[in-house]
């Protein structure tokens, strides 16, 4: 997708101070319950999580249920499996159309992480903020829906339904479903030393969109304005929006720890080996006092050692 012009609220007869990200108090994946808390809450649903894989004509039909981002369920029609995922996020960028595309890509990314390249159907889950004026709702929500629809069509699928409700905060998400043969998906339980971890975008998206919001918050912007320019922030923000596909709901660390939890193995990651947004590196060197994570606060609780080689700005400071 080519670079998109910055969203101008006045072009849609909205106040120039309109910001989509102000219709939520948490940003992006901040809506997610920490993994350790989630596991406790879902204990009653996990009784059948590790039930044995099924067999069809001598072939193993894997089953994957509670605890991972995508479920794999053998169908009663032999030889086929249902692969399904659901996800949602709060607004992280102020362009409604791009936010719709990001929400769709966020849902599809969990299918792609399973090696599934085709999606048979999508549903859209939409929470409309009851704090929006009628004009804001009527101008903004259709743009979000159009962005979601366009991204789904580019992925070769379509949106056939969903659910729309009123909510204090804007909520954007959906359900992605496909029916596969066993050779059309990859179970996340066979990683071995030497395997390649494929990143679908440079790291730094969450930092880029957060720092962009700091431009309107003097006390935060003053912390980093000596090491990064407004032009760099705008460039990183635009690049981040173009890289809409997110690796997983809580970032690279949680993606790896989810896999480790399933595999019962350990892993260490070296941050200096990750590709990152070039304009963002100055943003990530503005903090002090030792390393801190550029992610939601619950990432600190992950049972995974991540070695950071840079001094990163904490988004929660």
mmCIF file of C-alpha atoms in Angstrom:
data_model
loop_
_atom_site.group_PDB
_atom_site.id
_atom_site.type_symbol
_atom_site.label_atom_id
_atom_site.label_comp_id
_atom_site.label_asym_id
_atom_site.label_seq_id
_atom_site.Cartn_x
_atom_site.Cartn_y
_atom_site.Cartn_z
ATOM 1 C CA UNK A 1 0.000 0.000 0.000
ATOM 2 C CA UNK A 2 1.392 3.425 -0.966
ATOM 3 C CA UNK A 3 1.976 6.199 1.547
ATOM 4 C CA UNK A 4 -1.280 7.792 2.657
ATOM 5 C CA UNK A 5 -1.850 11.487 3.312
ATOM 6 C CA UNK A 6 -2.261 12.393 6.962
ATOM 7 C CA UNK A 7 -5.853 12.287 8.171
ATOM 8 C CA UNK A 8 -7.334 15.785 8.349
ATOM 9 C CA UNK A 9 -10.475 15.927 10.528
ATOM 10 C CA UNK A 10 -11.571 19.202 8.941
ATOM 11 C CA UNK A 11 -11.860 17.467 5.563
ATOM 12 C CA UNK A 12 -14.714 15.468 7.106
ATOM 13 C CA UNK A 13 -16.392 18.462 8.766
ATOM 14 C CA UNK A 14 -14.954 17.541 12.151
ATOM 15 C CA UNK A 15 -13.181 19.768 14.638
ATOM 16 C CA UNK A 16 -9.462 20.032 13.877
ATOM 17 C CA UNK A 17 -8.717 18.749 17.396
ATOM 18 C CA UNK A 18 -10.531 15.442 16.763
ATOM 19 C CA UNK A 19 -8.404 12.423 17.718
ATOM 20 C CA UNK A 20 -9.680 8.868 17.342
ATOM 21 C CA UNK A 21 -7.274 7.670 20.024
ATOM 22 C CA UNK A 22 -9.021 9.833 22.622
ATOM 23 C CA UNK A 23 -12.021 7.516 22.599
ATOM 24 C CA UNK A 24 -10.188 4.999 24.766
ATOM 25 C CA UNK A 25 -8.078 5.169 27.898
ATOM 26 C CA UNK A 26 -6.020 2.118 26.939
ATOM 27 C CA UNK A 27 -4.193 1.900 23.641
ATOM 28 C CA UNK A 28 -4.037 -0.915 21.117
ATOM 29 C CA UNK A 29 -3.399 -4.225 22.839
ATOM 30 C CA UNK A 30 -3.667 -2.622 26.261
ATOM 31 C CA UNK A 31 -7.106 -4.237 26.377
ATOM 32 C CA UNK A 32 -5.523 -7.661 26.787
ATOM 33 C CA UNK A 33 -5.567 -9.480 30.108
ATOM 34 C CA UNK A 34 -2.026 -10.518 31.209
ATOM 35 C CA UNK A 35 -1.223 -14.068 30.117
ATOM 36 C CA UNK A 36 -0.723 -15.459 33.626
ATOM 37 C CA UNK A 37 -4.050 -13.998 34.773
ATOM 38 C CA UNK A 38 -5.762 -15.271 31.637
ATOM 39 C CA UNK A 39 -4.555 -18.819 32.230
ATOM 40 C CA UNK A 40 -6.089 -18.806 35.703
ATOM 41 C CA UNK A 41 -9.395 -17.424 34.435
ATOM 42 C CA UNK A 42 -9.605 -20.091 31.733
ATOM 43 C CA UNK A 43 -8.728 -23.074 33.908
ATOM 44 C CA UNK A 44 -12.298 -24.376 33.851
ATOM 45 C CA UNK A 45 -12.242 -24.395 30.038
ATOM 46 C CA UNK A 46 -8.922 -26.194 29.761
ATOM 47 C CA UNK A 47 -10.007 -29.615 30.949
ATOM 48 C CA UNK A 48 -10.067 -30.923 27.382
ATOM 49 C CA UNK A 49 -7.252 -28.739 26.031
ATOM 50 C CA UNK A 50 -4.758 -31.585 25.684
ATOM 51 C CA UNK A 51 -7.102 -34.273 24.490
ATOM 52 C CA UNK A 52 -5.525 -36.635 22.004
ATOM 53 C CA UNK A 53 -5.296 -35.798 18.335
ATOM 54 C CA UNK A 54 -7.806 -37.581 16.140
ATOM 55 C CA UNK A 55 -7.080 -39.976 13.304
ATOM 56 C CA UNK A 56 -8.516 -40.028 9.790
ATOM 57 C CA UNK A 57 -7.474 -42.745 7.343
ATOM 58 C CA UNK A 58 -4.249 -43.166 9.285
ATOM 59 C CA UNK A 59 -3.419 -39.450 9.242
ATOM 60 C CA UNK A 60 -3.143 -37.429 12.453
ATOM 61 C CA UNK A 61 -5.712 -34.637 12.831
ATOM 62 C CA UNK A 62 -4.159 -32.166 15.317
ATOM 63 C CA UNK A 63 -6.289 -30.329 17.864
ATOM 64 C CA UNK A 64 -5.428 -26.970 19.407
ATOM 65 C CA UNK A 65 -7.791 -25.251 21.827
ATOM 66 C CA UNK A 66 -7.707 -22.954 24.840
ATOM 67 C CA UNK A 67 -4.466 -21.113 25.533
ATOM 68 C CA UNK A 68 -3.367 -20.183 22.024
ATOM 69 C CA UNK A 69 -4.498 -17.366 19.747
ATOM 70 C CA UNK A 70 -5.926 -19.711 17.121
ATOM 71 C CA UNK A 71 -7.969 -22.864 17.605
ATOM 72 C CA UNK A 72 -7.659 -25.938 15.392
ATOM 73 C CA UNK A 73 -10.667 -28.252 15.630
ATOM 74 C CA UNK A 74 -11.032 -31.487 13.598
ATOM 75 C CA UNK A 75 -14.447 -31.456 11.924
ATOM 76 C CA UNK A 76 -16.878 -34.336 11.959
ATOM 77 C CA UNK A 77 -16.451 -34.400 8.180
ATOM 78 C CA UNK A 78 -13.278 -36.480 7.943
ATOM 79 C CA UNK A 79 -9.993 -35.000 6.826
ATOM 80 C CA UNK A 80 -10.872 -31.344 7.458
ATOM 81 C CA UNK A 81 -10.136 -28.970 10.338
ATOM 82 C CA UNK A 82 -11.687 -25.678 11.391
ATOM 83 C CA UNK A 83 -9.040 -23.017 12.026
ATOM 84 C CA UNK A 84 -10.458 -19.949 13.731
ATOM 85 C CA UNK A 85 -9.282 -16.875 15.613
ATOM 86 C CA UNK A 86 -10.845 -13.789 17.150
ATOM 87 C CA UNK A 87 -9.176 -10.590 18.285
ATOM 88 C CA UNK A 88 -9.870 -6.932 18.900
ATOM 89 C CA UNK A 89 -7.977 -3.787 19.819
ATOM 90 C CA UNK A 90 -8.584 -0.201 20.821
ATOM 91 C CA UNK A 91 -7.647 2.689 18.496
ATOM 92 C CA UNK A 92 -3.890 3.206 18.180
ATOM 93 C CA UNK A 93 -3.835 5.660 15.237
ATOM 94 C CA UNK A 94 -6.009 8.675 14.492
ATOM 95 C CA UNK A 95 -6.800 7.863 10.857
ATOM 96 C CA UNK A 96 -10.152 5.980 10.971
ATOM 97 C CA UNK A 97 -9.685 4.270 7.605
ATOM 98 C CA UNK A 98 -6.206 3.041 8.502
ATOM 99 C CA UNK A 99 -7.441 1.950 11.920
ATOM 100 C CA UNK A 100 -10.023 -0.238 10.196
ATOM 101 C CA UNK A 101 -7.323 -1.825 8.058
ATOM 102 C CA UNK A 102 -5.109 -2.383 11.084
ATOM 103 C CA UNK A 103 -7.966 -4.034 12.990
ATOM 104 C CA UNK A 104 -8.576 -6.440 10.109
ATOM 105 C CA UNK A 105 -4.877 -7.261 9.723
ATOM 106 C CA UNK A 106 -4.671 -7.837 13.464
ATOM 107 C CA UNK A 107 -7.319 -10.552 13.220
ATOM 108 C CA UNK A 108 -5.850 -12.185 10.126
ATOM 109 C CA UNK A 109 -2.304 -12.207 11.490
ATOM 110 C CA UNK A 110 -3.091 -15.036 13.897
ATOM 111 C CA UNK A 111 -4.194 -17.232 10.984
ATOM 112 C CA UNK A 112 -1.044 -16.348 9.078
ATOM 113 C CA UNK A 113 1.057 -17.254 12.121
ATOM 114 C CA UNK A 114 -0.328 -20.792 11.750
ATOM 115 C CA UNK A 115 0.808 -20.941 8.143
ATOM 116 C CA UNK A 116 -2.759 -20.501 6.889
ATOM 117 C CA UNK A 117 -2.747 -18.378 3.739
ATOM 118 C CA UNK A 118 -6.456 -18.427 2.900
ATOM 119 C CA UNK A 119 -9.342 -17.107 4.998
ATOM 120 C CA UNK A 120 -12.819 -18.347 4.097
ATOM 121 C CA UNK A 121 -14.854 -15.838 6.086
ATOM 122 C CA UNK A 122 -14.592 -12.849 8.409
ATOM 123 C CA UNK A 123 -16.933 -11.251 10.919
ATOM 124 C CA UNK A 124 -16.456 -7.711 12.202
ATOM 125 C CA UNK A 125 -16.848 -6.800 15.882
ATOM 126 C CA UNK A 126 -17.436 -3.098 16.412
ATOM 127 C CA UNK A 127 -17.930 -1.076 19.580
ATOM 128 C CA UNK A 128 -19.099 2.493 18.911
ATOM 129 C CA UNK A 129 -18.235 4.973 21.645
ATOM 130 C CA UNK A 130 -21.292 6.535 23.247
ATOM 131 C CA UNK A 131 -19.111 9.583 23.888
ATOM 132 C CA UNK A 132 -19.026 10.426 20.183
ATOM 133 C CA UNK A 133 -21.312 13.090 18.787
ATOM 134 C CA UNK A 134 -23.719 12.056 16.059
ATOM 135 C CA UNK A 135 -21.564 13.841 13.502
ATOM 136 C CA UNK A 136 -18.380 12.125 14.700
ATOM 137 C CA UNK A 137 -20.090 8.738 14.627
ATOM 138 C CA UNK A 138 -21.586 9.257 11.165
ATOM 139 C CA UNK A 139 -18.316 10.508 9.666
ATOM 140 C CA UNK A 140 -15.798 8.260 11.395
ATOM 141 C CA UNK A 141 -17.350 4.816 11.781
ATOM 142 C CA UNK A 142 -18.045 4.317 8.029
ATOM 143 C CA UNK A 143 -14.357 5.045 7.363
ATOM 144 C CA UNK A 144 -13.332 2.395 9.892
ATOM 145 C CA UNK A 145 -15.713 -0.142 8.376
ATOM 146 C CA UNK A 146 -14.481 0.645 4.859
ATOM 147 C CA UNK A 147 -10.867 0.167 5.930
ATOM 148 C CA UNK A 148 -11.694 -3.195 7.516
ATOM 149 C CA UNK A 149 -13.622 -4.274 4.404
ATOM 150 C CA UNK A 150 -10.864 -3.203 1.990
ATOM 151 C CA UNK A 151 -8.194 -5.068 3.952
ATOM 152 C CA UNK A 152 -10.341 -8.205 4.030
ATOM 153 C CA UNK A 153 -10.857 -8.055 0.273
ATOM 154 C CA UNK A 154 -7.128 -7.616 -0.318
ATOM 155 C CA UNK A 155 -6.624 -10.746 1.771
ATOM 156 C CA UNK A 156 -8.963 -12.644 -0.540
ATOM 157 C CA UNK A 157 -11.870 -12.914 1.863
ATOM 158 C CA UNK A 158 -15.020 -10.977 2.731
ATOM 159 C CA UNK A 159 -16.903 -9.682 5.760
ATOM 160 C CA UNK A 160 -20.287 -11.397 5.966
ATOM 161 C CA UNK A 161 -21.545 -10.201 9.336
ATOM 162 C CA UNK A 162 -20.580 -9.468 12.905
ATOM 163 C CA UNK A 163 -21.809 -7.496 15.887
ATOM 164 C CA UNK A 164 -22.077 -3.755 16.572
ATOM 165 C CA UNK A 165 -22.709 -2.364 20.056
ATOM 166 C CA UNK A 166 -22.481 0.865 22.040
ATOM 167 C CA UNK A 167 -19.551 1.084 24.421
ATOM 168 C CA UNK A 168 -17.743 3.817 26.372
ATOM 169 C CA UNK A 169 -14.612 3.156 24.273
ATOM 170 C CA UNK A 170 -14.208 2.332 20.603
ATOM 171 C CA UNK A 171 -13.487 -1.385 20.114
ATOM 172 C CA UNK A 172 -12.393 -2.843 16.766
ATOM 173 C CA UNK A 173 -11.956 -6.498 15.923
ATOM 174 C CA UNK A 174 -13.391 -9.557 14.306
ATOM 175 C CA UNK A 175 -13.358 -13.289 13.699
ATOM 176 C CA UNK A 176 -11.423 -15.057 10.939
ATOM 177 C CA UNK A 177 -12.355 -18.593 9.930
ATOM 178 C CA UNK A 178 -11.050 -21.108 7.442
ATOM 179 C CA UNK A 179 -11.489 -24.820 6.753
ATOM 180 C CA UNK A 180 -8.226 -26.634 6.022
ATOM 181 C CA UNK A 181 -6.672 -29.964 5.323
ATOM 182 C CA UNK A 182 -3.903 -30.993 7.766
ATOM 183 C CA UNK A 183 -1.175 -29.991 5.314
ATOM 184 C CA UNK A 184 -2.486 -26.418 5.082
ATOM 185 C CA UNK A 185 -1.532 -25.239 8.573
ATOM 186 C CA UNK A 186 1.447 -25.519 10.910
ATOM 187 C CA UNK A 187 1.073 -26.447 14.574
ATOM 188 C CA UNK A 188 3.177 -24.249 16.940
ATOM 189 C CA UNK A 189 4.787 -27.156 18.788
ATOM 190 C CA UNK A 190 7.709 -28.305 16.658
ATOM 191 C CA UNK A 191 10.269 -25.501 16.925
ATOM 192 C CA UNK A 192 13.871 -26.727 17.031
ATOM 193 C CA UNK A 193 17.250 -24.965 17.192
ATOM 194 C CA UNK A 194 18.113 -23.522 13.807
ATOM 195 C CA UNK A 195 14.547 -22.661 12.799
ATOM 196 C CA UNK A 196 14.055 -19.173 11.360
ATOM 197 C CA UNK A 197 11.790 -16.642 13.058
ATOM 198 C CA UNK A 198 10.097 -14.568 10.351
ATOM 199 C CA UNK A 199 9.192 -11.003 11.299
ATOM 200 C CA UNK A 200 6.544 -9.489 9.028
ATOM 201 C CA UNK A 201 7.516 -5.897 9.834
ATOM 202 C CA UNK A 202 10.290 -3.936 11.550
ATOM 203 C CA UNK A 203 9.791 -3.663 15.292
ATOM 204 C CA UNK A 204 8.711 -0.388 16.854
ATOM 205 C CA UNK A 205 5.094 0.073 15.762
ATOM 206 C CA UNK A 206 3.738 0.471 19.288
ATOM 207 C CA UNK A 207 6.444 2.977 20.160
ATOM 208 C CA UNK A 208 5.904 4.950 16.955
ATOM 209 C CA UNK A 209 2.185 5.453 17.478
ATOM 210 C CA UNK A 210 2.625 6.210 21.186
ATOM 211 C CA UNK A 211 5.329 8.814 20.611
ATOM 212 C CA UNK A 212 3.195 10.400 17.891
ATOM 213 C CA UNK A 213 0.456 10.920 20.469
ATOM 214 C CA UNK A 214 3.033 12.599 22.724
ATOM 215 C CA UNK A 215 3.199 15.479 20.232
ATOM 216 C CA UNK A 216 -0.063 16.704 21.790
ATOM 217 C CA UNK A 217 1.148 16.124 25.372
ATOM 218 C CA UNK A 218 3.857 18.693 26.251
ATOM 219 C CA UNK A 219 5.020 16.992 29.455
ATOM 220 C CA UNK A 220 5.746 13.783 27.513
ATOM 221 C CA UNK A 221 7.078 15.402 24.344
ATOM 222 C CA UNK A 222 9.557 17.445 26.400
ATOM 223 C CA UNK A 223 11.159 14.179 27.549
ATOM 224 C CA UNK A 224 12.370 13.238 24.086
ATOM 225 C CA UNK A 225 12.339 16.375 21.914
ATOM 226 C CA UNK A 226 16.096 16.845 22.382
ATOM 227 C CA UNK A 227 16.877 13.475 20.768
ATOM 228 C CA UNK A 228 14.204 13.230 18.074
ATOM 229 C CA UNK A 229 12.536 15.725 15.756
ATOM 230 C CA UNK A 230 8.861 16.077 14.975
ATOM 231 C CA UNK A 231 9.672 15.124 11.386
ATOM 232 C CA UNK A 232 11.223 11.848 12.580
ATOM 233 C CA UNK A 233 8.162 11.110 14.699
ATOM 234 C CA UNK A 234 5.808 11.779 11.783
ATOM 235 C CA UNK A 235 7.897 9.597 9.467
ATOM 236 C CA UNK A 236 8.003 6.736 11.961
ATOM 237 C CA UNK A 237 4.254 7.068 12.537
ATOM 238 C CA UNK A 238 3.453 6.883 8.822
ATOM 239 C CA UNK A 239 5.791 3.923 8.359
ATOM 240 C CA UNK A 240 4.204 2.153 11.319
ATOM 241 C CA UNK A 241 0.714 2.580 9.860
ATOM 242 C CA UNK A 242 1.877 1.088 6.574
ATOM 243 C CA UNK A 243 3.193 -1.940 8.447
ATOM 244 C CA UNK A 244 -0.220 -2.857 9.780
ATOM 245 C CA UNK A 245 0.235 -6.587 10.220
ATOM 246 C CA UNK A 246 1.160 -7.253 13.842
ATOM 247 C CA UNK A 247 3.056 -10.384 14.842
ATOM 248 C CA UNK A 248 0.813 -11.163 17.780
ATOM 249 C CA UNK A 249 -1.561 -9.578 20.219
ATOM 250 C CA UNK A 250 1.038 -8.542 22.795
ATOM 251 C CA UNK A 251 4.141 -8.329 20.681
ATOM 252 C CA UNK A 252 7.120 -10.531 19.909
ATOM 253 C CA UNK A 253 7.913 -11.467 23.506
ATOM 254 C CA UNK A 254 4.434 -12.806 24.225
ATOM 255 C CA UNK A 255 4.271 -14.615 20.876
ATOM 256 C CA UNK A 256 7.430 -16.470 21.792
ATOM 257 C CA UNK A 257 6.303 -17.159 25.349
ATOM 258 C CA UNK A 258 2.966 -18.526 24.127
ATOM 259 C CA UNK A 259 4.895 -20.937 21.925
ATOM 260 C CA UNK A 260 7.214 -21.832 24.788
ATOM 261 C CA UNK A 261 4.261 -22.446 27.099
ATOM 262 C CA UNK A 262 2.907 -24.917 24.564
ATOM 263 C CA UNK A 263 6.282 -26.526 23.975
ATOM 264 C CA UNK A 264 7.583 -26.392 27.578
ATOM 265 C CA UNK A 265 10.909 -25.028 26.310
ATOM 266 C CA UNK A 266 13.012 -21.964 27.156
ATOM 267 C CA UNK A 267 14.115 -19.140 24.910
ATOM 268 C CA UNK A 268 16.340 -16.069 25.075
ATOM 269 C CA UNK A 269 16.027 -13.214 22.580
ATOM 270 C CA UNK A 270 18.643 -10.590 21.756
ATOM 271 C CA UNK A 271 17.022 -7.275 20.899
ATOM 272 C CA UNK A 272 20.000 -5.905 18.958
ATOM 273 C CA UNK A 273 19.354 -8.513 16.264
ATOM 274 C CA UNK A 274 15.821 -7.306 15.558
ATOM 275 C CA UNK A 275 15.152 -5.104 12.509
ATOM 276 C CA UNK A 276 13.584 -1.821 13.609
ATOM 277 C CA UNK A 277 12.232 1.416 12.167
ATOM 278 C CA UNK A 278 15.234 3.640 11.397
ATOM 279 C CA UNK A 279 13.471 6.923 12.365
ATOM 280 C CA UNK A 280 12.449 5.286 15.621
ATOM 281 C CA UNK A 281 15.877 4.496 16.992
ATOM 282 C CA UNK A 282 16.361 8.010 18.334
ATOM 283 C CA UNK A 283 12.973 7.785 20.054
ATOM 284 C CA UNK A 284 14.068 4.586 21.766
ATOM 285 C CA UNK A 285 17.275 6.107 23.096
ATOM 286 C CA UNK A 286 15.709 8.987 24.975
ATOM 287 C CA UNK A 287 15.270 7.223 28.294
ATOM 288 C CA UNK A 288 17.743 6.494 31.037
ATOM 289 C CA UNK A 289 18.248 4.490 34.190
ATOM 290 C CA UNK A 290 18.677 1.116 32.542
ATOM 291 C CA UNK A 291 16.519 -0.871 30.142
ATOM 292 C CA UNK A 292 12.751 -0.884 30.154
ATOM 293 C CA UNK A 293 10.249 -2.552 27.872
ATOM 294 C CA UNK A 294 8.502 -0.669 25.090
ATOM 295 C CA UNK A 295 5.236 -2.507 25.489
ATOM 296 C CA UNK A 296 2.288 -2.908 27.818
ATOM 297 C CA UNK A 297 3.152 -3.212 31.489
ATOM 298 C CA UNK A 298 2.048 -6.838 31.671
ATOM 299 C CA UNK A 299 4.912 -7.880 29.382
ATOM 300 C CA UNK A 300 7.149 -7.575 32.453
ATOM 301 C CA UNK A 301 5.522 -10.683 33.914
ATOM 302 C CA UNK A 302 6.312 -12.957 30.982
ATOM 303 C CA UNK A 303 8.431 -15.995 31.775
ATOM 304 C CA UNK A 304 10.889 -15.206 29.028
ATOM 305 C CA UNK A 305 14.274 -13.452 29.305
ATOM 306 C CA UNK A 306 14.629 -10.708 26.723
ATOM 307 C CA UNK A 307 17.993 -8.969 26.579
ATOM 308 C CA UNK A 308 17.650 -5.334 25.515
ATOM 309 C CA UNK A 309 20.777 -3.684 24.164
ATOM 310 C CA UNK A 310 19.259 -0.209 23.948
ATOM 311 C CA UNK A 311 17.870 2.141 26.540
ATOM 312 C CA UNK A 312 14.187 2.233 25.653
ATOM 313 C CA UNK A 313 11.603 4.811 26.549
ATOM 314 C CA UNK A 314 8.944 3.320 28.821
ATOM 315 C CA UNK A 315 5.497 4.107 27.485
ATOM 316 C CA UNK A 316 4.119 3.883 30.999
ATOM 317 C CA UNK A 317 6.431 6.497 32.550
#
